[in-house]
Coordinates of C-alpha atoms in Angstrom, one line a residue:
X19 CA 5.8 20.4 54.2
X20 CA 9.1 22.2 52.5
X21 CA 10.4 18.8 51.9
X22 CA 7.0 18.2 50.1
X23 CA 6.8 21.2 48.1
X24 CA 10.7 20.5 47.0
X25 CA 9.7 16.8 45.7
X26 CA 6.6 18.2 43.8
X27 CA 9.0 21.2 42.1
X28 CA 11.1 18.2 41.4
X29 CA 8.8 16.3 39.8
X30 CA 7.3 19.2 38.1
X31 CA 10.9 19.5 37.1
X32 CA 11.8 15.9 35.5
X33 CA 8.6 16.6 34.0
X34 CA 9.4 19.7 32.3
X35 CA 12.6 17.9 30.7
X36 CA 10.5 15.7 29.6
X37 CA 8.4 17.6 28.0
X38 CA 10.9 19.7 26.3
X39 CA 12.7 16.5 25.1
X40 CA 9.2 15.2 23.2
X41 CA 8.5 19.0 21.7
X42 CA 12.7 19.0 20.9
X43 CA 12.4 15.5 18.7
X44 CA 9.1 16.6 17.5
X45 CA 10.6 19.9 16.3
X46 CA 13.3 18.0 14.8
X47 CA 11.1 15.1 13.1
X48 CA 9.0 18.2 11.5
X49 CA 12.2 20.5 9.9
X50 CA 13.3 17.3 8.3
X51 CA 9.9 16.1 6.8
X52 CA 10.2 20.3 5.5
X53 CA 13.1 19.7 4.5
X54 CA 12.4 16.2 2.7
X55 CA 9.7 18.1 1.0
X56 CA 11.8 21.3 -0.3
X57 CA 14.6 19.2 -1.2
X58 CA 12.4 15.9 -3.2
X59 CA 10.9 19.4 -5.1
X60 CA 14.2 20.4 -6.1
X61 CA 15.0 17.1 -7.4
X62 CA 11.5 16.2 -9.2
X63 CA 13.1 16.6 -12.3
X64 CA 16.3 14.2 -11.4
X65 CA 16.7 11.3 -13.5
X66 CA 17.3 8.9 -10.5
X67 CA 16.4 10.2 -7.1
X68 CA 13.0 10.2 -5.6
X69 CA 11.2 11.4 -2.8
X70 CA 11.8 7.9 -0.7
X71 CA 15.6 7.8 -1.2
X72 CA 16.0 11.6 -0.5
X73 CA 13.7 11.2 2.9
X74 CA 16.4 7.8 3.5
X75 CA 19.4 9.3 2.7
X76 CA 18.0 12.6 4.7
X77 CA 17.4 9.9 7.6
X78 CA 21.0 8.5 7.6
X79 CA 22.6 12.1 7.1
X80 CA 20.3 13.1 10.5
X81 CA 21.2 9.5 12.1
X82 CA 24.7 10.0 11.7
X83 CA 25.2 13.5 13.0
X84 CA 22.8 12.7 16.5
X85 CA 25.5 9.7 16.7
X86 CA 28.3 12.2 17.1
X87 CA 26.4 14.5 19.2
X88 CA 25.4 11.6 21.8
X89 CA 29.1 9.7 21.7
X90 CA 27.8 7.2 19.4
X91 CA 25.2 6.3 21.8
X92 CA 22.1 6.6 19.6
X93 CA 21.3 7.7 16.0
X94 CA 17.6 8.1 17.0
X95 CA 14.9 10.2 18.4
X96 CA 12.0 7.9 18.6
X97 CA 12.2 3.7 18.9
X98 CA 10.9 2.2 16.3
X99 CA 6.8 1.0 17.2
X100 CA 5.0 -1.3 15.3
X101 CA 1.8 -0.1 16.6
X102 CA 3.0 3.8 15.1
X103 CA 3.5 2.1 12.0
X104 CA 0.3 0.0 11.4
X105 CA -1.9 2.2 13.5
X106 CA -1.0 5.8 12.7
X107 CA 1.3 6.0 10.0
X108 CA -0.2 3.1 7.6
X109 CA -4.1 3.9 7.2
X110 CA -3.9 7.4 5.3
X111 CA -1.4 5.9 2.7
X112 CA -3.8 2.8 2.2
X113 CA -6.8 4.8 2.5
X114 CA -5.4 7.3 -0.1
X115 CA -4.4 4.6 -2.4
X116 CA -8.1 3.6 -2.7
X117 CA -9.7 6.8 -2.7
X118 CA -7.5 8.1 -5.6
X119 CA -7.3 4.9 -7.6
X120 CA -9.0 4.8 -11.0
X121 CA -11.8 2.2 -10.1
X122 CA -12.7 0.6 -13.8
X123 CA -8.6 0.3 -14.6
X124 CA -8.5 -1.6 -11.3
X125 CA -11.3 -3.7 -11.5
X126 CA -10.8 -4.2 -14.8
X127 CA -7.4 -6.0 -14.1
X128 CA -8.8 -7.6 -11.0
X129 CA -8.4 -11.3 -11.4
X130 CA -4.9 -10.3 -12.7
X131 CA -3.9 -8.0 -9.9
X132 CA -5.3 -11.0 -7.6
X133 CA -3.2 -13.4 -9.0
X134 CA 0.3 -11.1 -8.8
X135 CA -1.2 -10.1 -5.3
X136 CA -2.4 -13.2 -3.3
X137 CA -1.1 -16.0 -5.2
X138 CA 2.3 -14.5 -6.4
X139 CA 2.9 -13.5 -2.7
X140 CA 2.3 -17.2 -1.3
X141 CA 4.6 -18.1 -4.7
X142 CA 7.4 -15.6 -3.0
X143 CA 6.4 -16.4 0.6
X144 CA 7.4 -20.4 -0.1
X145 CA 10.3 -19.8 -1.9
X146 CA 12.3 -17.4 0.2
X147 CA 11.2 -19.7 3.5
X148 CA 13.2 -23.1 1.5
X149 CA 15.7 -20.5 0.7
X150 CA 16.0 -19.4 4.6
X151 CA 15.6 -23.0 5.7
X152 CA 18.4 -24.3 3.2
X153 CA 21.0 -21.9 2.7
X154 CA 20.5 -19.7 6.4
X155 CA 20.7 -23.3 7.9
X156 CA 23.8 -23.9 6.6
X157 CA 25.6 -20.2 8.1
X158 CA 24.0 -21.6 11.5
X159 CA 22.5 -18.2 12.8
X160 CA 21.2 -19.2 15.8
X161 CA 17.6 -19.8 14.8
X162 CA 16.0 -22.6 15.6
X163 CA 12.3 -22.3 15.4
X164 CA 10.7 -22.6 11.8
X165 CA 8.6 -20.4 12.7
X166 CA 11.2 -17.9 12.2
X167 CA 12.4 -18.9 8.9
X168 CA 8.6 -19.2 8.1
X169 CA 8.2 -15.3 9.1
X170 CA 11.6 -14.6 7.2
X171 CA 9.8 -15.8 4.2
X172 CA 6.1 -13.3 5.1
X173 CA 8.8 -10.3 6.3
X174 CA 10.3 -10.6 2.7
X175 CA 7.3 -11.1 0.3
X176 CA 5.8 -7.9 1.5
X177 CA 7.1 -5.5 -1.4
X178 CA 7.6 -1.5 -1.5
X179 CA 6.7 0.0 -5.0
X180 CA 6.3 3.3 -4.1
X181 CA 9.4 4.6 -5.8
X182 CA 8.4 2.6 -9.4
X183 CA 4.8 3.8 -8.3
X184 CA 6.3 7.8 -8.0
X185 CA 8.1 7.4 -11.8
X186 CA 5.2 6.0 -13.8
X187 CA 2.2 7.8 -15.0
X188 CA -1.2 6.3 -14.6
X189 CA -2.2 8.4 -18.0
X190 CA 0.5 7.3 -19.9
X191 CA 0.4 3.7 -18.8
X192 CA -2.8 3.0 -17.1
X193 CA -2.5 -1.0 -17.2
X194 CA 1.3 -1.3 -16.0
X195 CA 0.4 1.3 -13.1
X196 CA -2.7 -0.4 -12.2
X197 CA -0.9 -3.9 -11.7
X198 CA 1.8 -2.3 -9.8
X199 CA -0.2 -0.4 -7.5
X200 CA -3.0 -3.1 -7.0
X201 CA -0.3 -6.0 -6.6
X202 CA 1.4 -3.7 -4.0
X203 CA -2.0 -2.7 -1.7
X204 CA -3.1 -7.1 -1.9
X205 CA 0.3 -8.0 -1.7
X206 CA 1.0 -6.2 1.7
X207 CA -2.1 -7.4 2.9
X208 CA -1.1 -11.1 2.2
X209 CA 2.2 -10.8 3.9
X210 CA 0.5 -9.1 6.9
X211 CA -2.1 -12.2 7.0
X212 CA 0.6 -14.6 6.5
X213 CA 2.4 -13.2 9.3
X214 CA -0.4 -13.2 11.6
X215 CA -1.2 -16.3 10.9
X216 CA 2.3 -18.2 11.1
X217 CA 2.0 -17.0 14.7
X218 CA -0.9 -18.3 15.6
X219 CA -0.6 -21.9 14.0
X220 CA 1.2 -24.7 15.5
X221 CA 4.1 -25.1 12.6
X222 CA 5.6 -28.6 14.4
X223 CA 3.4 -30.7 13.9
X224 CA 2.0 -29.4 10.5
X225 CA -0.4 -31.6 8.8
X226 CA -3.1 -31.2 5.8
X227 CA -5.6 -30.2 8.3
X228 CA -3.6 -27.6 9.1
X229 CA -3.0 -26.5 5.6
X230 CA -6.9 -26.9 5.0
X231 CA -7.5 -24.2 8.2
X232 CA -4.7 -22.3 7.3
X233 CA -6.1 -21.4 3.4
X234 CA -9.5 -20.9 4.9
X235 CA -8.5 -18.7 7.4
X236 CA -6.5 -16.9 5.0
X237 CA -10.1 -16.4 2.5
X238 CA -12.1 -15.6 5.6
X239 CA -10.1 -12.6 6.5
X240 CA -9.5 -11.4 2.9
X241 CA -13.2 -11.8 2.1
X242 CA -14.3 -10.1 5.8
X243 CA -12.0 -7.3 5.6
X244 CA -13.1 -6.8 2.4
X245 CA -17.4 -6.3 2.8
X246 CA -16.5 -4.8 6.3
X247 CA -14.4 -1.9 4.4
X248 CA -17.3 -1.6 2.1
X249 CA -19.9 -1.4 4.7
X250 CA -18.2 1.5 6.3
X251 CA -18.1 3.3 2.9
X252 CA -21.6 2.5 2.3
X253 CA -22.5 3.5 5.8
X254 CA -20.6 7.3 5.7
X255 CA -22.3 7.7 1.9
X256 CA -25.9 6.8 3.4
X257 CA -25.1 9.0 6.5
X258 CA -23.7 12.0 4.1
X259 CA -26.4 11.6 1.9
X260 CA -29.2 11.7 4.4
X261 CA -28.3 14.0 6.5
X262 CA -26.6 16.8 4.1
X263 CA -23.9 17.9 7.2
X264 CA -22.6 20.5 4.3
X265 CA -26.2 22.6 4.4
X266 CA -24.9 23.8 8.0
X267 CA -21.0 22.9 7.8
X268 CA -18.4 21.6 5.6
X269 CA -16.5 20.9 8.4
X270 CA -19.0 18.2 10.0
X271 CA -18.7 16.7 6.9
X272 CA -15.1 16.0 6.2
X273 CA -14.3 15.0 9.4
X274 CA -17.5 12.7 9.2
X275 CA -15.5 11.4 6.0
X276 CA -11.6 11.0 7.9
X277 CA -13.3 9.8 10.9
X278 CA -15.4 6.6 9.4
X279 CA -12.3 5.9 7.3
X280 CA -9.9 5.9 10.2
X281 CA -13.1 3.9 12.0
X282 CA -12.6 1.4 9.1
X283 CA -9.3 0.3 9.6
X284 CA -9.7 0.3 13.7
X285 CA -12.6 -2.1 13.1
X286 CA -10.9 -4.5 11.0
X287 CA -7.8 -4.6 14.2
X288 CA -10.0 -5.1 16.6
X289 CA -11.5 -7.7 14.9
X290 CA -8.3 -9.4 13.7
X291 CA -9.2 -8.7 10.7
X292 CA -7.0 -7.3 7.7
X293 CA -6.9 -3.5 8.6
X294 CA -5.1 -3.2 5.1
X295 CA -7.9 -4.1 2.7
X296 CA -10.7 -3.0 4.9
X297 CA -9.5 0.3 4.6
X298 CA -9.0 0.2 1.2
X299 CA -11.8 -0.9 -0.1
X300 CA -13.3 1.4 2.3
X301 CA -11.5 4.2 0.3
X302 CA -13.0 2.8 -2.8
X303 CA -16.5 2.7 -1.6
X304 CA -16.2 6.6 -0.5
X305 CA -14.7 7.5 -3.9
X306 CA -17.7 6.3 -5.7
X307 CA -20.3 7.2 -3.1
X308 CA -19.3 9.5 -0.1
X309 CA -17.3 12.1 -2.2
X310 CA -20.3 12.5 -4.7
X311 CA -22.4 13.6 -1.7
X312 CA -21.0 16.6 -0.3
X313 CA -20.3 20.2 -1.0
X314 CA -17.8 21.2 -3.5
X315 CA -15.6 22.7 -1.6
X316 CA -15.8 19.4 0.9
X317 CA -14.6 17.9 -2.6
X318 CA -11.8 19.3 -2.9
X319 CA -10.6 19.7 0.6
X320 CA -11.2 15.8 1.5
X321 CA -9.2 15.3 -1.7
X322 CA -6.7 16.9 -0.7
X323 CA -6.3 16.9 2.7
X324 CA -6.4 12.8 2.2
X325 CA -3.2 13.0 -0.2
X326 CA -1.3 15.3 2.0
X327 CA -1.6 13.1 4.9
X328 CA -0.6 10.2 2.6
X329 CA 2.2 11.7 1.6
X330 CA 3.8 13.2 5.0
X331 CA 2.9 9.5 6.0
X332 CA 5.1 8.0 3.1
X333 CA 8.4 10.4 4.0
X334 CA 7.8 9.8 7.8
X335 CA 8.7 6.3 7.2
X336 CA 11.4 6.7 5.0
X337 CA 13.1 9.1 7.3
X338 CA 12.5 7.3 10.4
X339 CA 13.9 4.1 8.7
X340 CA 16.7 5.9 7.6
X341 CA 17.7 6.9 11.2
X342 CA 17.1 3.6 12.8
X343 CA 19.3 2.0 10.2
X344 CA 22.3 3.5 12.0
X345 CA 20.8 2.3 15.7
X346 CA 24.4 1.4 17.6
X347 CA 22.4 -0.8 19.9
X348 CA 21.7 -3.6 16.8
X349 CA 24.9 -3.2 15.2
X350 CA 26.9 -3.6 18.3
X351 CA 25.9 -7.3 18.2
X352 CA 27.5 -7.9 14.5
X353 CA 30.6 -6.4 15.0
X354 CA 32.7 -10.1 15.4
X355 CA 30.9 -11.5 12.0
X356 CA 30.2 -8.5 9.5
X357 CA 30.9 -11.4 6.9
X358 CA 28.1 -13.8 8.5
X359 CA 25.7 -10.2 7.8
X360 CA 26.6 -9.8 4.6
X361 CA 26.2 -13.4 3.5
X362 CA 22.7 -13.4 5.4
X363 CA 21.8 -10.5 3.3
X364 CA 22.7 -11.7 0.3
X365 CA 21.3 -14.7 0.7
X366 CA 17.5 -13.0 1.2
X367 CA 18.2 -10.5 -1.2
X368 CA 18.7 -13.6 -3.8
X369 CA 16.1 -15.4 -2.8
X370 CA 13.7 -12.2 -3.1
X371 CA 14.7 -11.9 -6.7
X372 CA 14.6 -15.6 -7.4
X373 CA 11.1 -15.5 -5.5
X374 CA 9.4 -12.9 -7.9
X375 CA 11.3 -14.2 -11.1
X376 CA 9.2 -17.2 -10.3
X377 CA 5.3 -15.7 -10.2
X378 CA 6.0 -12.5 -12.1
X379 CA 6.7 -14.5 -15.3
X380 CA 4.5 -17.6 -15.4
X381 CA 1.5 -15.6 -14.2
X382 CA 2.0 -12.6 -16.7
X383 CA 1.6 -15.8 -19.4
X384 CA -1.4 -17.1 -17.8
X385 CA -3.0 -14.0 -17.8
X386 CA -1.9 -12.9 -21.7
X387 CA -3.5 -16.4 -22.3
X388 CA -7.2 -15.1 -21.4
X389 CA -7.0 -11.5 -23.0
X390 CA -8.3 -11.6 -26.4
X391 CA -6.6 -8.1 -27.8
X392 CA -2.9 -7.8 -28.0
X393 CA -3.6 -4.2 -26.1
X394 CA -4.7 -5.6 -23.0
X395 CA -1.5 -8.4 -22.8
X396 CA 1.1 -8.0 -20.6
X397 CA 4.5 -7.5 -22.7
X398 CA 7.5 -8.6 -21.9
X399 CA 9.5 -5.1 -21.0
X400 CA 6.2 -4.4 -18.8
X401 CA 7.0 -8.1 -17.2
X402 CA 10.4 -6.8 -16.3
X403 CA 9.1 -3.5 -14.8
X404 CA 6.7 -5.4 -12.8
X405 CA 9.3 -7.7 -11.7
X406 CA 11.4 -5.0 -10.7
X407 CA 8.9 -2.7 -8.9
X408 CA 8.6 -5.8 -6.3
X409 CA 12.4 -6.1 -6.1
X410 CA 12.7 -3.0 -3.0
X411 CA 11.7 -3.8 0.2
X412 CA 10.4 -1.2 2.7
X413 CA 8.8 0.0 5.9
X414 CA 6.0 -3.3 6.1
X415 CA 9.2 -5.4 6.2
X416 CA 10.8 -3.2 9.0
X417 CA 7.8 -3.5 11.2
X418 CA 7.2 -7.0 10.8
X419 CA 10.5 -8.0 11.6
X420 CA 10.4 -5.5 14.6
X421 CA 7.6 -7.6 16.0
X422 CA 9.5 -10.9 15.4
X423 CA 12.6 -10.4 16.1
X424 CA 12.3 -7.1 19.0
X425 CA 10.5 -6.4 22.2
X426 CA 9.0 -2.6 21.9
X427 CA 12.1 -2.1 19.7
X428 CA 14.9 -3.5 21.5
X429 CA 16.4 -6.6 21.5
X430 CA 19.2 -8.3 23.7
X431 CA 19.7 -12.5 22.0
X432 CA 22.0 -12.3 19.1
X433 CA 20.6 -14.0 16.8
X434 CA 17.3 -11.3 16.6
X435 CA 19.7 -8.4 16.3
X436 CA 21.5 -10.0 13.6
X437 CA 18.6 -11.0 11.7
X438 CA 17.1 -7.0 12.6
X439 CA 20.9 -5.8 10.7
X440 CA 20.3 -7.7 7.8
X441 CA 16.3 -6.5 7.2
X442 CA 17.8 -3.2 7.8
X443 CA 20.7 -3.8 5.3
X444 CA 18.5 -5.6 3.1
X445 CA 15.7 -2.1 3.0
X446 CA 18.6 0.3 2.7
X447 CA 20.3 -1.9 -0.2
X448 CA 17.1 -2.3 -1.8
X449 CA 15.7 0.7 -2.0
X450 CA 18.8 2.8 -2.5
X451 CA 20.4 1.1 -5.2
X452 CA 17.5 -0.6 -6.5
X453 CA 15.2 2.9 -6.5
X454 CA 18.3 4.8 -7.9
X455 CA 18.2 2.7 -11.3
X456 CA 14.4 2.9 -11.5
X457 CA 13.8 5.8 -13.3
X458 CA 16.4 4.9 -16.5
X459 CA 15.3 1.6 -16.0
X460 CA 11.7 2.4 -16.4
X461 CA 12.2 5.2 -19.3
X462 CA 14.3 2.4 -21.1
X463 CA 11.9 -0.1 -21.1
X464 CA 8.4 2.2 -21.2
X465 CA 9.6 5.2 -23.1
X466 CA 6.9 8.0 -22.0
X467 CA 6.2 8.6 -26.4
X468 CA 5.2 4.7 -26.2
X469 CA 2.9 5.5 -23.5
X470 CA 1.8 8.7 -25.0
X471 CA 0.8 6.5 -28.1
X472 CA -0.5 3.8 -26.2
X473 CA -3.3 5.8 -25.1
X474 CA -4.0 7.2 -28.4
X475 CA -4.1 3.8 -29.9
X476 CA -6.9 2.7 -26.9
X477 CA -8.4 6.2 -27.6
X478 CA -9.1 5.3 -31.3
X479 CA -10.0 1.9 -30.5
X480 CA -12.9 3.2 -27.8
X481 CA -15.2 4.1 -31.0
X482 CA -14.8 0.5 -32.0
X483 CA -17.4 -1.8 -31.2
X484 CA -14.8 -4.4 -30.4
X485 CA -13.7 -2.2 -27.6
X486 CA -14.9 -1.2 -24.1
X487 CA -11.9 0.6 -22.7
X488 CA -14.0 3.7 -23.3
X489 CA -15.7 2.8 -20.0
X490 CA -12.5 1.6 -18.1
X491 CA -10.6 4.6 -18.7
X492 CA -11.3 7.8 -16.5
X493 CA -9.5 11.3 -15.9
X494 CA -8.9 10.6 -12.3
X495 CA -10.4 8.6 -9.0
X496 CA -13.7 10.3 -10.0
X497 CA -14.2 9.4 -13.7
X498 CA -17.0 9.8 -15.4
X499 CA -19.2 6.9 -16.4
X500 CA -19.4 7.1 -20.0
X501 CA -20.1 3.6 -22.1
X502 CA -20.8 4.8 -25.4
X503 CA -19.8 2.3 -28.1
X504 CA -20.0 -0.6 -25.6
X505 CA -22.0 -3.2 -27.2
X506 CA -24.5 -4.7 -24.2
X507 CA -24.3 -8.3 -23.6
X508 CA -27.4 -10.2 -24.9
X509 CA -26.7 -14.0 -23.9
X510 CA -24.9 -16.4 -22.0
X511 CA -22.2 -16.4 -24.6
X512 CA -21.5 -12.6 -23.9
X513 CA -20.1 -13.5 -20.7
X514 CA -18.1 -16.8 -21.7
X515 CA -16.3 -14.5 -24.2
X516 CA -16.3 -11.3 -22.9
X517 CA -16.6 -11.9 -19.1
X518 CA -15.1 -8.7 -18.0
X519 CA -17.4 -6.1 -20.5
X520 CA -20.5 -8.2 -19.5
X521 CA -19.7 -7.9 -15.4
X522 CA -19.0 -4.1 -15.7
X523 CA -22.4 -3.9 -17.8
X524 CA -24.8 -5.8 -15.3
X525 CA -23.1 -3.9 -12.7
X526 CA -23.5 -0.6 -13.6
X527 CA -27.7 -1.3 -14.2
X528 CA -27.0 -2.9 -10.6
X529 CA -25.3 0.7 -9.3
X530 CA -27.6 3.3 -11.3
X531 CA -31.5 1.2 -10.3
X532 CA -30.6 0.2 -6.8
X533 CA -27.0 1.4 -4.7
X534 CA -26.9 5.1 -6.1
X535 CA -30.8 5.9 -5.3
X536 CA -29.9 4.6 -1.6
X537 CA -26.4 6.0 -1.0
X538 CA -26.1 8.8 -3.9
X539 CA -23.1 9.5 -6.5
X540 CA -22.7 11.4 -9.5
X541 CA -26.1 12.0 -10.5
X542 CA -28.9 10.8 -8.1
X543 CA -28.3 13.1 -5.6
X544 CA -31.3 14.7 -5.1
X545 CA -31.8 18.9 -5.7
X546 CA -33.2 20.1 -2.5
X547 CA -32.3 23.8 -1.1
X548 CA -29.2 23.8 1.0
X549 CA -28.4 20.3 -0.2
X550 CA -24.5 19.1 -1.0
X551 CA -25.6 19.5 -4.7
X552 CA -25.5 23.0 -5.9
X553 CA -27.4 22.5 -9.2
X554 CA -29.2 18.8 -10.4
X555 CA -27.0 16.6 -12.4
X556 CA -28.4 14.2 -15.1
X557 CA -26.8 11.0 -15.1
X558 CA -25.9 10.0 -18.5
X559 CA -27.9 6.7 -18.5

């Protein structure tokens, strides 16, 4: 019995330390993303650094010091998880991206955002896999599978513009921001379905059919995740609505909201669907219903609490990408060839820039060709800033290539840690150097005056009948819905020559006579004692 009782307070013991080491990295993983905050604060004024390279750099400062204090055994606390990325980590800073986004600008640009998005990314996607097949071949890195080169070419297409996305203003420059934000959300999404997909397909023996299931695969799960993330939406406004959870609690009510968007993006992975879009369009679909439908103060805490969680999401990653980029286990492998890594990441980063050179460009033209006002065209200094807002690479790029090239983080064959160093070197180059000219780069080529008088200029233009961005433009994810001086399509004609005006107009009768009665929004919510709405609203149509 006492040799019982000493294994169990044993046990008990190894348990303890256990314990004490999860609270102890914990601890440590919250005083820097405190310290990431207080410092980025300091520094919102700074002409060159940003939030994401001070949470990196914070990352490699951290990385380096638990290096000396283990013996240069490990620069980390946690191993890097896929599923902590694209399950925890992922969804609020989607989700938030939706929720906050100003609906009309975005659908406005759509077909524009769809061509930088789906078909710029397969543009990217080809060219850096010839550029991996030619030039990689040719170094003789060990790979031998096209697969791999195939995923080198889906790792690298996914782009990171949160640091151009953190320097320009979405009032000052509401078309440039709107392209770089929605090419950023469909572009990670098409890398993320690419990927999946390049492991599922058999890539020997490649034929047309292949190619034929492979492009209908690839609209199946954009088109899918897309009405599933609107069903969810729909779903939590017609709960919301119905049920008025704010005439008893607020609470039941924002965690109703969290909880069906979270729901949204677990649906679409279990599924094997596109977790990405589903939950952004889900975000969408609660801006313009859900958020309408409950209490005030459920307003302004869902708003809130939703951008917070987006945001401690967004310096999580940097930081933890900054302290795995120092991981002794990968770099152990390189150590005989640091040339061989360099070249390998040149190469990619070359063929990244030559890959969106070659969509950015053409596509902008194709799109300037179908806007009728010079206003709504792409210019060429905005070209640039797209082009280089897709230039840094980021955390989707680190988890994919985890998944290829790792087993739960750790990898053993040669060739996988080599190609793990140069993704690493690749994110860090990128985002460092690349992110630290974005800000002169940016106020060089879109002066904030030009911006300022941008708006102005669409502002005076609104009272023209010619013009429509009066009902485009709002003040935030909420606008209003105001459309006077919008001439109203009368003929088939309307919508050959103004296709986007006559859309918006036959969907908003759609909205106000049949999906806001059902689900509610601004305005058809309706007054009833202890309801969400305080006092009735009269919708201005």
């Amino acid at each position: 019995m006492g040799i019982s009782l000493a294994a169990e307070i044993a046990k008990y013991g190894v348990l303890s330390t256990s314990d004490h080491t999860s609270v102890a990295s914990i601890c440590l993983f919250a005083t820097l993303l405190c310290a990431c905050i207080v410092i980025g604060h300091l520094l919102e004024e700074n002409r060159w650094v940003n939030e994401s390279i001070t949470a990196l750099l914070i990352g490699l400062l951290t990385g380096f010091i638990i290096l000396l204090t283990t013996q240069w055994k490990s620069s980390h606390i946690l191993v890097f998880s896929e599923d902590l990325f694209f399950i925890y980590l992922l969804p609020p800073i989607i989700f938030n991206a939706g929720f906050q986004v100003k609906k009309k600008q975005f659908f406005r640009n759509f077909m524009t955002i769809m061509l930088f998005g789906a078909v710029g990314t397969l543009i990217s996607f080809s060219i850096i896999s010839l550029g991996a097949i030619t030039l990689l071949g040719k170094i003789n890195i060990g790979l031998t599978d096209i697969g791999d080169y195939l995923a080198l070419g889906a790792i690298f297409s996914a782009t990171d513009s949160v640091c151009t996305l953190q320097v320009l203003n979405q009032d000052e420059t509401p078309l440039l921001y709107s392209l770089v934000f929605g090419e950023g959300v469909v572009n990670d999404a098409t890398s993320v379905v690419l990927f999946n997909a390049i492991q599922h397909f058999d890539l020997v023996n490649i034929d047309f059919t292949i190619i034929l299931h492979f492009a209908a695969n690839f609209l199946y799960l954009f088109f899918t995740s897309t009405v599933l993330g609107v069903g969810t939406g729909l779903l939590s406004a017609f709960v919301i609505k119905n049920l008025y959870f704010g005439r008893h609690s607020t609470d039941r009510e924002v965690s109703l909201m969290m909880l069906m968007a979270y729901l949204s993006y677990l649906l679409a992975e279990l599924f094997y669907l596109s977790g990405i879009l589903t939950v952004f369009f889900c975000g969408i679909v609660m801006s313009h219903y859900t958020w309408h439908n409950v209490t005030e103060s459920s307003r302004i805490t869902t708003k809130h609490t939703f951008a917070a969680l987006s945001f401690i999401a967004e310096i999580f990653i940097f930081l933890y990408v900054g302290m795995d980029a120092l991981d002794i286990e990968k770099w152990r492998f390189i150590r005989d060839s640091p040339g061989k890594s360099v070249a390998i990441s040149s190469i990619i980063l070359g063929t990244v820039m030559v890959g969106r050179a070659a969509f950015v460009f053409p596509l902008s033209f194709l799109s300037n060709l179908s806007k009728k006002y010079d206003h709504e065209k792409i210019s060429f200094n905005q070209q640039i800033t797209i082009w280089w807002a897709g230039l840094m690479r980021g955390a989707v790029s680190m988890a994919l290539a985890y998944n290829q090239f790792t087993t739960s983080g750790h990898t053993d064959i040669h060739e996988n840690a080599v190609m793990i160093t140069s993704t690493i070197t690749v994110v860090l180059f990128s985002t460092v150097v690349f992110g630290l000219l974005t800000k002169p780069l940016i106020s060089y080529l879109v002066p904030p005056q030009q911006g300022l008088k941008h708006m102005s200029s669409l502002c005076s233009d609104s009272v023209s009948p010619k013009s429509f961005l009066a009902a485009l433009l709002g003040n935030n994810g909420h606008e209003g819905e105001e459309t006077h001086g919008v001439p109203q399509p009368t003929s088939l004609r309307m919508l050959v020559t103004s296709p986007t005006r006559t859309v918006h107009y036959y969907w908003r009768k759609f909205d106000d006579a049949i999906m806001r009665p059902m689900f509610g929004g601004r305005g058809f919510v309706p007054f009833v004692p202890g309801s969400p709405t305080e006092e009735p609203s009269v919708h201005p149509f």
